[in-house]
Amino acid sequence: MKKTLFRLSLPALACAAAIFTGSALGAFFAGTPAEAREHAPAACRDDAPDVFAHARERLEKILETEPLSQLKMTMAAAEIFRLAEAEIDWLECDVENAPAFDEAEYARERDAWRARFDAALNAPSDFDGGTMEHADRALRAAELLRERASALRARLEKTR
């Protein structure tokens, strides 16, 4: 009978790897512990889209100014995209719950934007097949999401 030190299933190993990776990324991008504590509860407040935007802008600055490995550049680009998506989700929720919400007009605008977004995502990358392809696609998508966030913020301002 073969003895083993650990008996972990594949899902348990995947979960442990995800936790470790998330902790490592959080520590890498969070800055100081005080900054991490300052921003942690903000996701529950009304200014969450601003917090997502601030974190995205900070990562963009790191990506532009710091010498990073290809892996870290790709991770940063993916995180920038994720933060931009979260910002959009919060802003869309705010728009949909605004007092002067016109569902038909908004649906047309949203569907047109999504079609343009999907077309841009499916467009060939300048780095097709290369190591920069994933980062390029994530950053192009984040740029489109930034434009969408600006449009949603302008729409919200009209309702206030």
GROMACS .gro file of C-alpha atoms in nm:
model
  160
    1MET     CA    1   0.000   0.000   0.000
    2LYS     CA    2   0.138   0.335  -0.108
    3LYS     CA    3   0.138   0.612   0.153
    4THR     CA    4   0.073   0.970   0.051
    5LEU     CA    5   0.134   1.282   0.249
    6PHE     CA    6  -0.166   1.471   0.111
    7ARG     CA    7  -0.490   1.343  -0.032
    8LEU     CA    8  -0.635   1.631  -0.227
    9SER     CA    9  -0.880   1.609  -0.509
   10LEU     CA   10  -0.835   1.801  -0.831
   11PRO     CA   11  -1.110   2.053  -0.739
   12ALA     CA   12  -0.942   2.115  -0.402
   13LEU     CA   13  -0.608   2.178  -0.572
   14ALA     CA   14  -0.773   2.412  -0.824
   15CYS     CA   15  -0.942   2.602  -0.541
   16ALA     CA   16  -0.616   2.634  -0.349
   17ALA     CA   17  -0.438   2.757  -0.663
   18ALA     CA   18  -0.712   3.013  -0.726
   19ILE     CA   19  -0.691   3.141  -0.368
   20PHE     CA   20  -0.312   3.166  -0.384
   21THR     CA   21  -0.320   3.340  -0.723
   22GLY     CA   22  -0.589   3.584  -0.609
   23SER     CA   23  -0.393   3.667  -0.295
   24ALA     CA   24  -0.072   3.717  -0.491
   25LEU     CA   25  -0.242   3.943  -0.746
   26GLY     CA   26  -0.415   4.138  -0.473
   27ALA     CA   27  -0.088   4.192  -0.290
   28PHE     CA   28   0.088   4.292  -0.611
   29PHE     CA   29  -0.174   4.546  -0.723
   30ALA     CA   30  -0.320   4.666  -0.393
   31GLY     CA   31  -0.037   4.900  -0.300
   32THR     CA   32  -0.001   4.962   0.071
   33PRO     CA   33  -0.221   4.779   0.324
   34ALA     CA   34  -0.379   5.114   0.415
   35GLU     CA   35  -0.482   5.170   0.051
   36ALA     CA   36  -0.625   4.820   0.032
   37ARG     CA   37  -0.832   4.877   0.350
   38GLU     CA   38  -0.943   5.218   0.223
   39HIS     CA   39  -1.084   5.072  -0.100
   40ALA     CA   40  -1.216   4.738   0.026
   41PRO     CA   41  -1.555   4.856   0.160
   42ALA     CA   42  -1.612   5.095  -0.131
   43ALA     CA   43  -1.758   4.823  -0.351
   44CYS     CA   44  -2.071   4.843  -0.138
   45ARG     CA   45  -2.111   5.219  -0.172
   46ASP     CA   46  -2.266   5.429  -0.447
   47ASP     CA   47  -1.923   5.546  -0.562
   48ALA     CA   48  -1.817   5.193  -0.659
   49PRO     CA   49  -1.785   5.284  -1.030
   50ASP     CA   50  -1.540   5.558  -0.931
   51VAL     CA   51  -1.341   5.312  -0.722
   52PHE     CA   52  -1.326   5.067  -1.013
   53ALA     CA   53  -1.220   5.349  -1.246
   54HIS     CA   54  -0.949   5.463  -1.002
   55ALA     CA   55  -0.811   5.109  -0.968
   56ARG     CA   56  -0.819   5.065  -1.347
   57GLU     CA   57  -0.636   5.395  -1.401
   58ARG     CA   58  -0.375   5.298  -1.144
   59LEU     CA   59  -0.312   4.968  -1.319
   60GLU     CA   60  -0.292   5.145  -1.655
   61LYS     CA   61  -0.026   5.375  -1.510
   62ILE     CA   62   0.170   5.076  -1.379
   63LEU     CA   63   0.141   4.908  -1.718
   64GLU     CA   64   0.270   5.220  -1.896
   65THR     CA   65   0.552   5.312  -1.658
   66GLU     CA   66   0.682   4.999  -1.486
   67PRO     CA   67   0.908   4.740  -1.645
   68LEU     CA   68   0.694   4.425  -1.626
   69SER     CA   69   0.739   4.074  -1.756
   70GLN     CA   70   0.509   3.957  -2.035
   71LEU     CA   71   0.310   3.751  -1.785
   72LYS     CA   72   0.258   4.048  -1.554
   73MET     CA   73   0.161   4.272  -1.847
   74THR     CA   74  -0.099   4.018  -1.956
   75MET     CA   75  -0.227   3.983  -1.597
   76ALA     CA   76  -0.249   4.361  -1.560
   77ALA     CA   77  -0.432   4.395  -1.893
   78ALA     CA   78  -0.681   4.125  -1.791
   79GLU     CA   79  -0.739   4.298  -1.457
   80ILE     CA   80  -0.788   4.635  -1.630
   81PHE     CA   81  -1.052   4.471  -1.849
   82ARG     CA   82  -1.221   4.310  -1.547
   83LEU     CA   83  -1.232   4.642  -1.360
   84ALA     CA   84  -1.374   4.819  -1.664
   85GLU     CA   85  -1.645   4.550  -1.690
   86ALA     CA   86  -1.732   4.591  -1.322
   87GLU     CA   87  -1.754   4.968  -1.367
   88ILE     CA   88  -1.993   4.920  -1.661
   89ASP     CA   89  -2.209   4.675  -1.465
   90TRP     CA   90  -2.251   4.924  -1.180
   91LEU     CA   91  -2.317   5.216  -1.413
   92GLU     CA   92  -2.573   5.019  -1.616
   93CYS     CA   93  -2.751   4.929  -1.294
   94ASP     CA   94  -2.757   5.298  -1.194
   95VAL     CA   95  -2.891   5.401  -1.536
   96GLU     CA   96  -3.159   5.132  -1.534
   97ASN     CA   97  -3.275   5.245  -1.190
   98ALA     CA   98  -3.268   5.618  -1.266
   99PRO     CA   99  -3.600   5.804  -1.233
  100ALA     CA  100  -3.613   5.912  -1.600
  101PHE     CA  101  -3.525   5.570  -1.743
  102ASP     CA  102  -3.658   5.508  -2.095
  103GLU     CA  103  -3.624   5.134  -2.141
  104ALA     CA  104  -3.686   5.121  -2.517
  105GLU     CA  105  -3.433   5.393  -2.600
  106TYR     CA  106  -3.177   5.248  -2.362
  107ALA     CA  107  -3.220   4.897  -2.504
  108ARG     CA  108  -3.156   5.023  -2.859
  109GLU     CA  109  -2.847   5.215  -2.746
  110ARG     CA  110  -2.717   4.921  -2.539
  111ASP     CA  111  -2.772   4.669  -2.821
  112ALA     CA  112  -2.595   4.893  -3.074
  113TRP     CA  113  -2.303   4.935  -2.836
  114ARG     CA  114  -2.282   4.560  -2.767
  115ALA     CA  115  -2.278   4.484  -3.140
  116ARG     CA  116  -1.992   4.734  -3.189
  117PHE     CA  117  -1.812   4.591  -2.884
  118ASP     CA  118  -1.845   4.231  -3.010
  119ALA     CA  119  -1.722   4.331  -3.355
  120ALA     CA  120  -1.420   4.506  -3.205
  121LEU     CA  121  -1.340   4.207  -2.984
  122ASN     CA  122  -1.357   3.970  -3.280
  123ALA     CA  123  -1.137   4.191  -3.498
  124PRO     CA  124  -0.790   4.047  -3.557
  125SER     CA  125  -0.523   4.159  -3.314
  126ASP     CA  126  -0.212   4.337  -3.435
  127PHE     CA  127  -0.027   4.067  -3.241
  128ASP     CA  128  -0.229   3.767  -3.368
  129GLY     CA  129  -0.064   3.449  -3.247
  130GLY     CA  130   0.202   3.635  -3.050
  131THR     CA  131   0.258   3.670  -2.679
  132MET     CA  132   0.102   4.017  -2.677
  133GLU     CA  133  -0.227   3.904  -2.834
  134HIS     CA  134  -0.417   3.852  -2.505
  135ALA     CA  135  -0.296   4.179  -2.356
  136ASP     CA  136  -0.379   4.365  -2.678
  137ARG     CA  137  -0.734   4.227  -2.691
  138ALA     CA  138  -0.795   4.302  -2.322
  139LEU     CA  139  -0.667   4.658  -2.353
  140ARG     CA  140  -0.869   4.726  -2.670
  141ALA     CA  141  -1.181   4.596  -2.495
  142ALA     CA  142  -1.105   4.808  -2.187
  143GLU     CA  143  -1.078   5.117  -2.409
  144LEU     CA  144  -1.424   5.048  -2.552
  145LEU     CA  145  -1.558   4.994  -2.202
  146ARG     CA  146  -1.407   5.328  -2.095
  147GLU     CA  147  -1.596   5.498  -2.378
  148ARG     CA  148  -1.915   5.322  -2.269
  149ALA     CA  149  -1.858   5.430  -1.908
  150SER     CA  150  -1.827   5.793  -2.021
  151ALA     CA  151  -2.154   5.766  -2.215
  152LEU     CA  152  -2.331   5.607  -1.918
  153ARG     CA  153  -2.200   5.875  -1.681
  154ALA     CA  154  -2.326   6.146  -1.919
  155ARG     CA  155  -2.665   5.975  -1.932
  156LEU     CA  156  -2.677   5.964  -1.551
  157GLU     CA  157  -2.592   6.334  -1.528
  158LYS     CA  158  -2.893   6.416  -1.745
  159THR     CA  159  -3.123   6.242  -1.496
  160ARG     CA  160  -2.991   6.431  -1.193
   0.00000   0.00000   0.00000
